[in-house]
Coordinates of C-alpha atoms and ligand atoms in Angstrom, one line a residue:
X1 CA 8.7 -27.2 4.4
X2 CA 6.3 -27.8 2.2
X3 CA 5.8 -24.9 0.0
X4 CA 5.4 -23.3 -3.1
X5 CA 6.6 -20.0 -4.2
X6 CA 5.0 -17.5 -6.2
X7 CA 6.5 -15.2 -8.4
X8 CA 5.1 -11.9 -9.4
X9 CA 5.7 -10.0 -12.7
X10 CA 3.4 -7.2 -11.8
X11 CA 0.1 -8.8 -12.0
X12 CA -3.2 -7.6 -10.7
X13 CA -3.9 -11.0 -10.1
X14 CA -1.0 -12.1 -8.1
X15 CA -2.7 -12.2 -4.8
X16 CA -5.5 -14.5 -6.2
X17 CA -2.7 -16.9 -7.3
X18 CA -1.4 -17.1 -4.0
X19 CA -5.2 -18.4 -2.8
X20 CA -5.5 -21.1 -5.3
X21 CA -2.4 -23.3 -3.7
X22 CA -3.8 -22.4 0.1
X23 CA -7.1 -23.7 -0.8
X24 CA -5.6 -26.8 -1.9
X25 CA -3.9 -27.0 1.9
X26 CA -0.9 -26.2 0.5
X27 CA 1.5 -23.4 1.9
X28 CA 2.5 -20.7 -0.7
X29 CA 4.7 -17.2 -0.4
X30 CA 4.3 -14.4 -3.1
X31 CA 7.8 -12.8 -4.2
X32 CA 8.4 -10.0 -6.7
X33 CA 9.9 -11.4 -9.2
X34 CA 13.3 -10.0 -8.3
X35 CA 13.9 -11.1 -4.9
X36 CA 16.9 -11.9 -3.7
X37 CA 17.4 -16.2 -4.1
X38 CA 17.8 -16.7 -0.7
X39 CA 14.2 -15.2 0.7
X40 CA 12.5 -17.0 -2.0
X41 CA 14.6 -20.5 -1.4
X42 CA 14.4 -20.0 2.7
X43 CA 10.6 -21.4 2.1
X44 CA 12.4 -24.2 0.4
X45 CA 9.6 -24.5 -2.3
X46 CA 8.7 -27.3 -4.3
X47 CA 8.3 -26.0 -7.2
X48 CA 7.2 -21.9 -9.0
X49 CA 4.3 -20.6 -10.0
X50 CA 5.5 -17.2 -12.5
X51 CA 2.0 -14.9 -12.9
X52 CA 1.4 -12.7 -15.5
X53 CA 2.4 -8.8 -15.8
X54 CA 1.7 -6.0 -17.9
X55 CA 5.2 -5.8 -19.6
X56 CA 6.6 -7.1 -23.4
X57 CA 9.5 -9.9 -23.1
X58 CA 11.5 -7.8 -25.3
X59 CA 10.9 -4.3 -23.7
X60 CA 13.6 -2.8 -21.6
X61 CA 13.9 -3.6 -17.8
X62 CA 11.3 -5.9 -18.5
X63 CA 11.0 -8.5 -15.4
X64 CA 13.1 -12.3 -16.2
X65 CA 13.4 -15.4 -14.7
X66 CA 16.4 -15.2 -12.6
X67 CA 18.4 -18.1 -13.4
X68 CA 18.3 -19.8 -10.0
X69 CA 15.1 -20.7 -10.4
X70 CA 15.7 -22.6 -13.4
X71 CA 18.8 -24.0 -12.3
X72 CA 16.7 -26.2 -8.8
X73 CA 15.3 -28.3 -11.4
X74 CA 11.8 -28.0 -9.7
X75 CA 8.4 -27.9 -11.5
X76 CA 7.6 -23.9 -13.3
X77 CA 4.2 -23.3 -14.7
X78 CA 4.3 -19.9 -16.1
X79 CA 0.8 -17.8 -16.2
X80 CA 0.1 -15.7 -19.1
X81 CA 3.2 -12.8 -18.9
X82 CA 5.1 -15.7 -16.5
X83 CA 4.7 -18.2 -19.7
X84 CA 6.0 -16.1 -22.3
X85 CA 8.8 -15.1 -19.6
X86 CA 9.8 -18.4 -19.5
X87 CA 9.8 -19.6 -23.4
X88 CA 11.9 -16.4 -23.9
X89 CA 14.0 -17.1 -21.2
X90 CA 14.9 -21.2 -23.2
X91 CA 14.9 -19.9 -26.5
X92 CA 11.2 -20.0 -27.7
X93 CA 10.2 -16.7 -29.6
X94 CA 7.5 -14.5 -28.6
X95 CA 5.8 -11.8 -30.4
X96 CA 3.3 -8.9 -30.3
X97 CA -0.2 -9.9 -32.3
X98 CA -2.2 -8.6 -34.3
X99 CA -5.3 -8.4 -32.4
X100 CA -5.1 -8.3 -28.3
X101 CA -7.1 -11.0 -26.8
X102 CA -8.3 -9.4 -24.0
X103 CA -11.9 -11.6 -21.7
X104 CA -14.0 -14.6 -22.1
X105 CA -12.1 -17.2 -25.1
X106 CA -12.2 -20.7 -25.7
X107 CA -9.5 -23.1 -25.8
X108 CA -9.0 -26.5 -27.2
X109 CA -6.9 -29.2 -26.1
X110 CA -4.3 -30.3 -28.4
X111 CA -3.5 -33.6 -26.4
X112 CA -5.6 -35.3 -24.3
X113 CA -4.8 -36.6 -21.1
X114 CA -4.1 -33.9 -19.8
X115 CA -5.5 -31.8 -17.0
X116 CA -6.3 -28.8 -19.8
X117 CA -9.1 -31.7 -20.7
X118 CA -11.3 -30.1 -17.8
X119 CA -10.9 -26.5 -19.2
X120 CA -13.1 -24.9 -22.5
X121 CA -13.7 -21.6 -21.1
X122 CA -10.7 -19.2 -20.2
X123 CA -10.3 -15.8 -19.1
X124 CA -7.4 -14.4 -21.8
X125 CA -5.7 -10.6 -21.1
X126 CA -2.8 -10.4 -23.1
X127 CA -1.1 -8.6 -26.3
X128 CA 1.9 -10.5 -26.9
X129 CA 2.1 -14.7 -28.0
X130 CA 4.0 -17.5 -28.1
X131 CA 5.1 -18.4 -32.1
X132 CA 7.8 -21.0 -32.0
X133 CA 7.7 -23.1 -28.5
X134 CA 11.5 -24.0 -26.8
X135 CA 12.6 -27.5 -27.2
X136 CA 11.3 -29.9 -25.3
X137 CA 8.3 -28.2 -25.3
X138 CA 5.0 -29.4 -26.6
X139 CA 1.2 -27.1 -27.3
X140 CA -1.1 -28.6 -25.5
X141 CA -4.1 -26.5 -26.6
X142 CA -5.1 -23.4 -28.9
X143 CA -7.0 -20.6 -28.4
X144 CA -8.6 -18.8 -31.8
X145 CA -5.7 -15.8 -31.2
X146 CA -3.1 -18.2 -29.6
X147 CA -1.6 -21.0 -31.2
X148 CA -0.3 -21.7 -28.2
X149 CA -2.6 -21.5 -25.5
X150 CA -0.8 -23.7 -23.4
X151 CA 2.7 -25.4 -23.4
X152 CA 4.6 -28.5 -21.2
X153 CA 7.5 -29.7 -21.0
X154 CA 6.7 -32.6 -19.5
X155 CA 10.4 -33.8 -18.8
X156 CA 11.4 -31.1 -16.9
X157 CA 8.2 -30.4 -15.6
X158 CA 7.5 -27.2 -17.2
X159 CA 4.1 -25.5 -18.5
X160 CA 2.5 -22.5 -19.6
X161 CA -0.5 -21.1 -19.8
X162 CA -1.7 -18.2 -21.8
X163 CA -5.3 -17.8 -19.8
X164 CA -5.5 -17.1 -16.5
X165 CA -6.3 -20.2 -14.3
X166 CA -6.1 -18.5 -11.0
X167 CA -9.5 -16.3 -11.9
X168 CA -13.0 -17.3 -11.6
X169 CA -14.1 -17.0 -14.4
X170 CA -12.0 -19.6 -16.0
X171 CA -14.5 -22.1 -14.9
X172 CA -11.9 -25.4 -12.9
X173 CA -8.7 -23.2 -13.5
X174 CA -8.6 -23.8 -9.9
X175 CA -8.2 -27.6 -10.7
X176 CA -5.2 -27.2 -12.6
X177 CA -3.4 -25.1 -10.1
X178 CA -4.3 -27.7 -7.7
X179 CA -3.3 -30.2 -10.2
X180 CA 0.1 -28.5 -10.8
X181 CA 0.8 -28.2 -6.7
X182 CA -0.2 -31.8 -5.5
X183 CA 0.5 -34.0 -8.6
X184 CA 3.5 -32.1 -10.2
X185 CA 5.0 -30.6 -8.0
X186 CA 4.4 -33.3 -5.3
X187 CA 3.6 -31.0 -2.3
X188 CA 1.6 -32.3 0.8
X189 CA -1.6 -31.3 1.3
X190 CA -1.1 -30.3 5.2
X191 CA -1.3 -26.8 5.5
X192 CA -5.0 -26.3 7.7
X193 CA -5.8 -24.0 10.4
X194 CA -4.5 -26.4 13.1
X195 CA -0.9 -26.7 11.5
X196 CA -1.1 -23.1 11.2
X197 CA -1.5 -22.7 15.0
X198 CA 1.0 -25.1 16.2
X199 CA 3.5 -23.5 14.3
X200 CA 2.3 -20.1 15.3
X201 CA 2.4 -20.4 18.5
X202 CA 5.6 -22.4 18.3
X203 CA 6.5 -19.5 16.7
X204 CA 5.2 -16.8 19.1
X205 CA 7.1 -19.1 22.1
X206 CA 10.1 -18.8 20.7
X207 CA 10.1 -15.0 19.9
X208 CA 8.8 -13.4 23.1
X209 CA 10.5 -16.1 25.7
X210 CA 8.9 -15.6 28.8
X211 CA 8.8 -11.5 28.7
X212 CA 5.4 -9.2 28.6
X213 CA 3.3 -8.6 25.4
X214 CA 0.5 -6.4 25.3
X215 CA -2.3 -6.1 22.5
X216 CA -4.8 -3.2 21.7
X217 CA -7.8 -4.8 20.5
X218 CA -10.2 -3.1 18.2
X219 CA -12.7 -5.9 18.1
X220 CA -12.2 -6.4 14.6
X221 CA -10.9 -10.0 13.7
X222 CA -7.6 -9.4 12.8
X223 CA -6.7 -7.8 16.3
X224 CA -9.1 -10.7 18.0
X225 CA -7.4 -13.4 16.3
X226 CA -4.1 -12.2 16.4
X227 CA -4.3 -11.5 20.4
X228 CA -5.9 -15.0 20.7
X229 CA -2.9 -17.2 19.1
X230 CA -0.8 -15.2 21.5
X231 CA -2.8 -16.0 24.2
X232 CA -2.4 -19.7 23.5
X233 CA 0.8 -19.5 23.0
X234 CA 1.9 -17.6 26.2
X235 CA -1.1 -17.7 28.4
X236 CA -0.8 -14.7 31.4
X237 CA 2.2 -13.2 29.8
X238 CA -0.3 -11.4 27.9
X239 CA -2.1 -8.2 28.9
X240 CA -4.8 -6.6 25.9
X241 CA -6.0 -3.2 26.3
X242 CA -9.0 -2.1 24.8
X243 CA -10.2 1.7 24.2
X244 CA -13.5 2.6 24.4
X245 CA -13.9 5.4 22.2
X246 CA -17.2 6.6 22.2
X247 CA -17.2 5.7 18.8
X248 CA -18.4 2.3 18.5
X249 CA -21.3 0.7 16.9
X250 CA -24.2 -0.2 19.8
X251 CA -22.9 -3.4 22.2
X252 CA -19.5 -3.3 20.4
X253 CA -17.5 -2.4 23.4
X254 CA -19.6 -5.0 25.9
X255 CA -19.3 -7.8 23.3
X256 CA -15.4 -7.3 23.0
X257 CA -15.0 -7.2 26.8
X258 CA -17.2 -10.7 27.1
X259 CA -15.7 -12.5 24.0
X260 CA -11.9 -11.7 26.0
X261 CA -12.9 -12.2 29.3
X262 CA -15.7 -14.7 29.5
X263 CA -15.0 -16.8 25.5
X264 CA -11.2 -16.6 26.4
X265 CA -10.6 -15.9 30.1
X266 CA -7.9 -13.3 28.7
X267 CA -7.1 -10.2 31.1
X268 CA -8.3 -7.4 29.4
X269 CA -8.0 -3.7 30.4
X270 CA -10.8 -1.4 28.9
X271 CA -10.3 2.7 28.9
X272 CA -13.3 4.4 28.4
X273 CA -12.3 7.5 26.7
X274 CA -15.0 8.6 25.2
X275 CA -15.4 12.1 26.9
X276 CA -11.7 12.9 25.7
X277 CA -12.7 11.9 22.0
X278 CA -15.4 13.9 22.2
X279 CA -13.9 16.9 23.5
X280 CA -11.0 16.7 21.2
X281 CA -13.5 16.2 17.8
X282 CA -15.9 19.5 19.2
X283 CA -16.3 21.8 16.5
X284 CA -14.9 19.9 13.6
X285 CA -16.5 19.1 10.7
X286 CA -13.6 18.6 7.8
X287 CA -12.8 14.4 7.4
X288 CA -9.5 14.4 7.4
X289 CA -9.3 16.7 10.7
X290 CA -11.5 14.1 12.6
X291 CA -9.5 11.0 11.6
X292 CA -6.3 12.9 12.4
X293 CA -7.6 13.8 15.5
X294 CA -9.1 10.3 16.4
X295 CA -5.6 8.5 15.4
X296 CA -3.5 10.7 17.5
X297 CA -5.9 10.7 20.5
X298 CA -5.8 6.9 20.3
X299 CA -1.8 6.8 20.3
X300 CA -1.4 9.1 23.4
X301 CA -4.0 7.2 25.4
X302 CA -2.6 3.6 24.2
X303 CA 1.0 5.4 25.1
X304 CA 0.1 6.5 28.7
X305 CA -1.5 2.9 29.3
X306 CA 1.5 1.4 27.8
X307 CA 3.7 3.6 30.4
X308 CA 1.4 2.5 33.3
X309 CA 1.8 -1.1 32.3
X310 CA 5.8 -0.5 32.9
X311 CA 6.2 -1.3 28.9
X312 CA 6.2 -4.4 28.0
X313 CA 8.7 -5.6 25.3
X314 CA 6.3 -7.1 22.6
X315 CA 3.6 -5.5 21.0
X316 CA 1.1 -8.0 19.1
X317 CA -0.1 -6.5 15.6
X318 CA -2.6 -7.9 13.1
X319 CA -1.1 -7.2 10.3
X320 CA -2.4 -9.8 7.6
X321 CA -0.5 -10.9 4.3
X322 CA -1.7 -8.4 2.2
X323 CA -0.6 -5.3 3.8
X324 CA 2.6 -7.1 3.5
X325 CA 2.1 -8.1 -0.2
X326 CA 1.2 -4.3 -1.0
X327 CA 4.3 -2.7 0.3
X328 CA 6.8 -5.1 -1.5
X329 CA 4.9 -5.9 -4.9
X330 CA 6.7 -4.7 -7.8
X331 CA 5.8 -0.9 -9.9
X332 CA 2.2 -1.3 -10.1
X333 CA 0.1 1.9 -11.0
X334 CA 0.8 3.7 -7.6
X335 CA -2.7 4.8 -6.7
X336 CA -3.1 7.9 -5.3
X337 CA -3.9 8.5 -2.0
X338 CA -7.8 9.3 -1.3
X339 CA -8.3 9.0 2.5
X340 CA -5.4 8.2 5.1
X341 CA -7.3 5.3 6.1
X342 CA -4.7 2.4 7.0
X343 CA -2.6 4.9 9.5
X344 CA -5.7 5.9 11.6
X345 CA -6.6 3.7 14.6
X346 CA -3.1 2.0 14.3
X347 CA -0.1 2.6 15.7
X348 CA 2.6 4.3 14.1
X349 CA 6.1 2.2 13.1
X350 CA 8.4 3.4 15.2
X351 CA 7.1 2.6 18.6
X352 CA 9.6 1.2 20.7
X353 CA 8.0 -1.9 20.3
X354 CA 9.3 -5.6 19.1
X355 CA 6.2 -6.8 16.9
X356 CA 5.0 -9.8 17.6
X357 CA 2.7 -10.1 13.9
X358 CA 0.6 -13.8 14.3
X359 CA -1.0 -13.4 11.2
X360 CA 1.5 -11.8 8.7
X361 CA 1.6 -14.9 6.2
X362 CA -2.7 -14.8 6.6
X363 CA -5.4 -13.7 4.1
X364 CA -8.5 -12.4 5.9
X365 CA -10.4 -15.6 5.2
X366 CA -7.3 -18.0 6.6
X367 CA -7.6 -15.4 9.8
X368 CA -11.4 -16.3 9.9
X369 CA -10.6 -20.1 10.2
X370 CA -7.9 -19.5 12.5
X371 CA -10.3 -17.5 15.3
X372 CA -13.2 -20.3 14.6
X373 CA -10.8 -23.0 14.9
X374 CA -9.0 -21.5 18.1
X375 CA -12.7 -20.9 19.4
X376 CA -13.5 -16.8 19.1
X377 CA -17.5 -16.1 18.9
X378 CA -18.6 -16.5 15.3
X379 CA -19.9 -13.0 16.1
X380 CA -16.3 -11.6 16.5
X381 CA -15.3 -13.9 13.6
X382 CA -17.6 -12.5 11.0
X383 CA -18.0 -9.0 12.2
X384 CA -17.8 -6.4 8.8
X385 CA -15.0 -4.0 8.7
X386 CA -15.3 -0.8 11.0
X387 CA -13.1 1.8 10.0
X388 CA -10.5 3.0 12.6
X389 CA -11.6 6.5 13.0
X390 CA -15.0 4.4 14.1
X391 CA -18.6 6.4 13.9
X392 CA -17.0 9.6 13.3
X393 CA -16.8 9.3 9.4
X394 CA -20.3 7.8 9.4
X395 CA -21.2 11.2 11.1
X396 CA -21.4 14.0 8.6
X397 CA -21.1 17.4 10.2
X398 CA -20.1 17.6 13.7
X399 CA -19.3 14.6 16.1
X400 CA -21.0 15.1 19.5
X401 CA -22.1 12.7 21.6
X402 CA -26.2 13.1 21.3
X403 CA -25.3 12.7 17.4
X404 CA -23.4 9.8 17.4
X405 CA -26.0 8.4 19.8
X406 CA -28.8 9.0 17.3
X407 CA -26.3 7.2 14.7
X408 CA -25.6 4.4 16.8
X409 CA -29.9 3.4 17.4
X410 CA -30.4 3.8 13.5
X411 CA -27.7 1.3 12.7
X412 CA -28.6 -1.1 15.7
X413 CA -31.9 -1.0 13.6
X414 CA -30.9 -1.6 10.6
X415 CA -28.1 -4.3 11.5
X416 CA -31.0 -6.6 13.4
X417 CA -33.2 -6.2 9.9
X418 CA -30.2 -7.3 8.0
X419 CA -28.7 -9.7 10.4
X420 CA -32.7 -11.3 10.9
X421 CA -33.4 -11.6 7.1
X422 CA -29.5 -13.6 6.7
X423 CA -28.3 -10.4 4.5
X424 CA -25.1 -10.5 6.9
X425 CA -23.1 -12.4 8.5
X426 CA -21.0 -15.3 8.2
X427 CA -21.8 -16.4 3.9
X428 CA -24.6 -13.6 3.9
X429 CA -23.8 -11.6 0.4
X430 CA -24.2 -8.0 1.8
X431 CA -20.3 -7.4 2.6
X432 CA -20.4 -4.3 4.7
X433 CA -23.9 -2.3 5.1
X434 CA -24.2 0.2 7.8
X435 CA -26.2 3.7 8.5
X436 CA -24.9 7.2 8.0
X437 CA -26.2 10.3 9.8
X438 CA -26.4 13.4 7.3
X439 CA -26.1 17.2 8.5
X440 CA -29.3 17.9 6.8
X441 CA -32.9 18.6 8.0
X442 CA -35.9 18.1 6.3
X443 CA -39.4 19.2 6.8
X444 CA -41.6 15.8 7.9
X445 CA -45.0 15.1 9.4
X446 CA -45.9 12.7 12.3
X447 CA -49.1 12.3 13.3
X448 CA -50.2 15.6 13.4
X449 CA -47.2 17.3 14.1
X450 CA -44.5 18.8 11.6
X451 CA -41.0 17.9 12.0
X452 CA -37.8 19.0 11.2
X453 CA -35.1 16.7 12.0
X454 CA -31.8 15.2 10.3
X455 CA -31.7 12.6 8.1
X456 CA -29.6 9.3 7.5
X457 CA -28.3 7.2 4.8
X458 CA -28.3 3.2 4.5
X459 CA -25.1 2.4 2.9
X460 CA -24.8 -1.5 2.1
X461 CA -22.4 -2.9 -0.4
X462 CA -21.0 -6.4 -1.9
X463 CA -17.6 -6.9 -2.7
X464 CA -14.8 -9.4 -2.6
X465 CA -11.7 -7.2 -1.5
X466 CA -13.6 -3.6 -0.6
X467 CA -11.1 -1.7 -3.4
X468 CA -14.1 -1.8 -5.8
X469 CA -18.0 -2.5 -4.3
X470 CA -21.3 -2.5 -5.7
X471 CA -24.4 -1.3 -4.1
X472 CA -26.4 -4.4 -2.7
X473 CA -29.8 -4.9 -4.2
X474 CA -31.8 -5.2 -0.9
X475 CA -35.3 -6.5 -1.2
X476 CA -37.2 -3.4 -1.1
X477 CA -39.5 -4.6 2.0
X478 CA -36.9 -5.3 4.0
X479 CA -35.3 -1.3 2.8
X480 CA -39.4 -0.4 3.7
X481 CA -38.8 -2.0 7.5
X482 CA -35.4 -0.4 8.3
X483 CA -36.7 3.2 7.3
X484 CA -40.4 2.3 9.1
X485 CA -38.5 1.3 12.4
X486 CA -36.1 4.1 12.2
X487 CA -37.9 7.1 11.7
X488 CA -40.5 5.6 14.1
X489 CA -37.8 4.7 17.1
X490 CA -34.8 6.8 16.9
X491 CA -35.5 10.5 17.6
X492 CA -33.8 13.4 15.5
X493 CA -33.8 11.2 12.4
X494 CA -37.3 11.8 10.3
X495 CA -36.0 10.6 7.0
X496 CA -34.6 7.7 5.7
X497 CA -32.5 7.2 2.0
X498 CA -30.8 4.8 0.5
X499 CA -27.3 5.1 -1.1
X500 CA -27.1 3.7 -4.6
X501 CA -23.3 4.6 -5.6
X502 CA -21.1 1.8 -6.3
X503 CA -17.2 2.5 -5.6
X504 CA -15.7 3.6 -8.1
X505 CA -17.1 6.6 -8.3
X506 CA -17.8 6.1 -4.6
X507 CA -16.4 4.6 -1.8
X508 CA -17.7 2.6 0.5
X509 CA -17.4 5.0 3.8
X510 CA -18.9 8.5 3.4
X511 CA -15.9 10.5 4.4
Ligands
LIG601 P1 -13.6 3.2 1.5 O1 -14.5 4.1 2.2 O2 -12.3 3.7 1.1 O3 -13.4 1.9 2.5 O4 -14.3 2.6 0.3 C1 -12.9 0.7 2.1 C2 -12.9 -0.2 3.3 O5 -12.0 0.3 4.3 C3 -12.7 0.6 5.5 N1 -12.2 1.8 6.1 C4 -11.2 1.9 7.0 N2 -10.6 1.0 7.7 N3 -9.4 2.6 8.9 C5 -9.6 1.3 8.6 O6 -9.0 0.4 9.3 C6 -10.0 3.6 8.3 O7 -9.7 4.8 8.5 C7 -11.0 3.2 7.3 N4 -11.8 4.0 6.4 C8 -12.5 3.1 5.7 C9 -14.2 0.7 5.1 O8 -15.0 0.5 6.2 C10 -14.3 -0.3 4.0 O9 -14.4 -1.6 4.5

């Protein structure tokens, strides 16, 4: 294989590491730093990227370089936390400064000819430094805190930095990861969505032989894409079900059952359910009730279709790499819990199931060039996030059919504004942006006639990961068009308003 591995010492940044080498076509694996030698040499790596952490060399239990990596004599370049590990760990001394250098800083080469020759700007976020570098070991630039900005050992093929490459905004710190990968560490270039479906579906052949697997598709592109690499990889033996909740945004459920059957020619079995959802959500108001309710009604339908299907063996899930990354990464602040979303809509863990998980070494934007490479709709491909518990958490108050109706033309409306002005959609900025139906009436007047009728919420946001979003400044004649066409077309809804709360203190959804 041709790999690199990853280790983490409890940084923030680890999983934006782990993009920099996969951009570069190069296949990499994030560990915690502790793993056990054989997972993290089974990818038989050509060399180790160490990322920074929030610990002290010196302090107690703080994390080391086990000494198996050092002993493969492969390339190390140590980030931040990851270089001082590594000076400490052959007898270079590190110590707490004075002053914390902490954002933007400038560095400056100390020998040129090297790749830190393309860097001037860094991103610095650390307390302790390197004062007396291990033998063997050269600075190669300074920073005004650090006299040690960066170190190689260019022999062994060992470096350090004290900045953070892997972050934007140290401006070509991408370069020198790529640098280190292709040049240093001498790895191939040949990770790209096609290798990544040959050996998937090799992959997928070999696991579920020639036995049944069944898929619930949500429509969402890890479920689509994840169904669709099985598909190719095992044709007919293949069955996806889709449930039709009633809670779907307008067209949703028709475009799923066209981009499987038509786009694919996949069998695909649609439940509608929606009368059972909505008799099970009548009377509740209370978030958490409704996406409890919604998650279990969805495992007792998906279980009585499972049954009727006479069980298959396999079940496919689209579980992408960081829902793996997040449940082995070392002690990081544990945050709490502030909505059960990632257990809603999915299925529970001990179904009696063998997973069959495509996409489990995939960011979301690998999984994107997967489904356009393997031919899924760019529709299917870019569609936004939709949260599992569907419109019900976008309807405040109680869930009944009329209501979710009314939601469903407001946000129709406001998804052809966005979609026909390029603010969504494949490279649009808007990330997410959808409508919300309040439990609130307000007094209005249309042509000559009062009203009184609910009102709804636009709710559109940028972000890169959704954990933290910002409101999206929408041109305000394009805001002036949604609300016009709304309050004009969809009836019950007489006022329009827009949500200006960034998460934190928000969060995206409104329950
Ligand atoms: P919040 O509301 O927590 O949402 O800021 C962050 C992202 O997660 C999506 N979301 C969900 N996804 N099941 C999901 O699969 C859920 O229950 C759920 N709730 C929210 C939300 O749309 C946003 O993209």
């Amino acid at each position: 294989m041709n790999s690199i591995a990853i280790l983490d010492f409890g940084s923030q940044y680890a999983q934006i590491i782990a993009r920099r080498p996969r951009e570069a076509q190069v296949y990499c694996e994030l560990f915690p730093w502790d793993a056990p030698r054989e997972n993290i040499l089974s990818i038989r790596p050509k060399g180790f990227i160490l990322s920074g952490g929030p610990k002290s060399v010196y302090e107690t239990n703080a994390p080391f370089i086990q000494p198996f990596i050092l002993d493969t004599g492969l390339p190390i370049l140590g980030i931040c936390y990851g270089m001082q590990a590594l000076a400490h760990a052959l007898g270079g001394q590190v110590d707490a400064s004075a002053q914390r250098e902490y954002g933007p800083a400038e560095i400056q080469p100390l020998m040129p000819g090297t790749m830190l020759d393309a860097i001037s700007k860094v991103w610095m976020s650390h307390g302790d430094r390197i004062t007396r570098l291990p033998e063997g070991f050269t600075a190669l630039a300074r920073s005004g805190n650090s006299p040690c900005a960066a170190m190689g050992d260019m022999k062994r093929k060992y470096f350090g930095v004290q900045f953070h490459p892997e972050v934007h905004h140290t401006p070509n710190g991408s370069l020198l990861l790529r640098h280190f990968v292709i040049d240093i560490c001498g790895a191939k270039a040949d990770w790209t969505p096609a290798s990544i479906i040959d050996d998937a579906v090799a992959r997928i052949r070999n696991q579920v032989g020639d036995q049944r697997v069944l898929a619930a598709v949500s429509g969402g592109v890890d479920s689509s894409v994840a169904a669709a690499l099985v598909h190719k990889a095992v044709g007919d033996q293949l069955v996806c079900m889709f449930v039709d909740t009633g809670l779907l945004r307008a067209n949703e459920a028709e475009q799923v059952a066209s981009a499987f059957r038509r786009g694919l020619g996949m069998e695909l079995i649609a439940v509608q359910a929606g009368g059972e959802f909505f008799s099970a959500l009548k009377g509740v108001t209370e978030p958490e009730q409704k996406r409890r309710i919604v998650g279990e009604k969805f495992i007792h339908i998906f279980e009585a279709q499972a049954k009727q299907l006479g069980r298959p063996k396999f079940l496919v899930q689209g579980t992408i790499y960081p829902d793996v990354v997040e449940s082995s990464a070392p002690e990081r602040d544990k945050t709490e819990k502030i909505k059960t979303h990632h257990n809603v809509g999915g299925l529970p863990q001990d179904m009696p199931f063998e997973l069959v998980e495509p996409l489990r070494y995939l960011f979301k934007d690998e999984v994107r060039l997967v489904g356009e490479a393997l031919g899924l709709s760019e529709e299917l491909v870019w569609r936004q996030p939709f949260p599992g518990p569907g419109l019900t958490v976008r309807c405040l108050g109680e869930v009944t059919r009329e209501r979710v109706e009314r939601l469903r033309a407001a946000d129709k409306i406001l998804l052809e504004e966005l979609s026909g002005a390029g603010y969504l959609g494949k490279g649009a900025q808007t990330s997410q942006a959808f409508m919300v139906l309040l439990p609130v009436r307000s007094v209005g007047v249309m042509g000559d006639q009062r009203t009184y009728q609910e009102a709804a919420a636009i709710r559109a946001v940028t972000t890169e990961d959704f954990m933290t979003a910002d409101w999206a400044r929408l041109p305000h004649d394009l805001l002036a068009r949604v609300s016009n066409r709304i309050v004009n077309e969809v009836n019950g809804i007489n006022r329009v308003v827009y949500d200006l709360t960034s998460k934190p203190p928000g969060t995206i959804e409104w329950e």
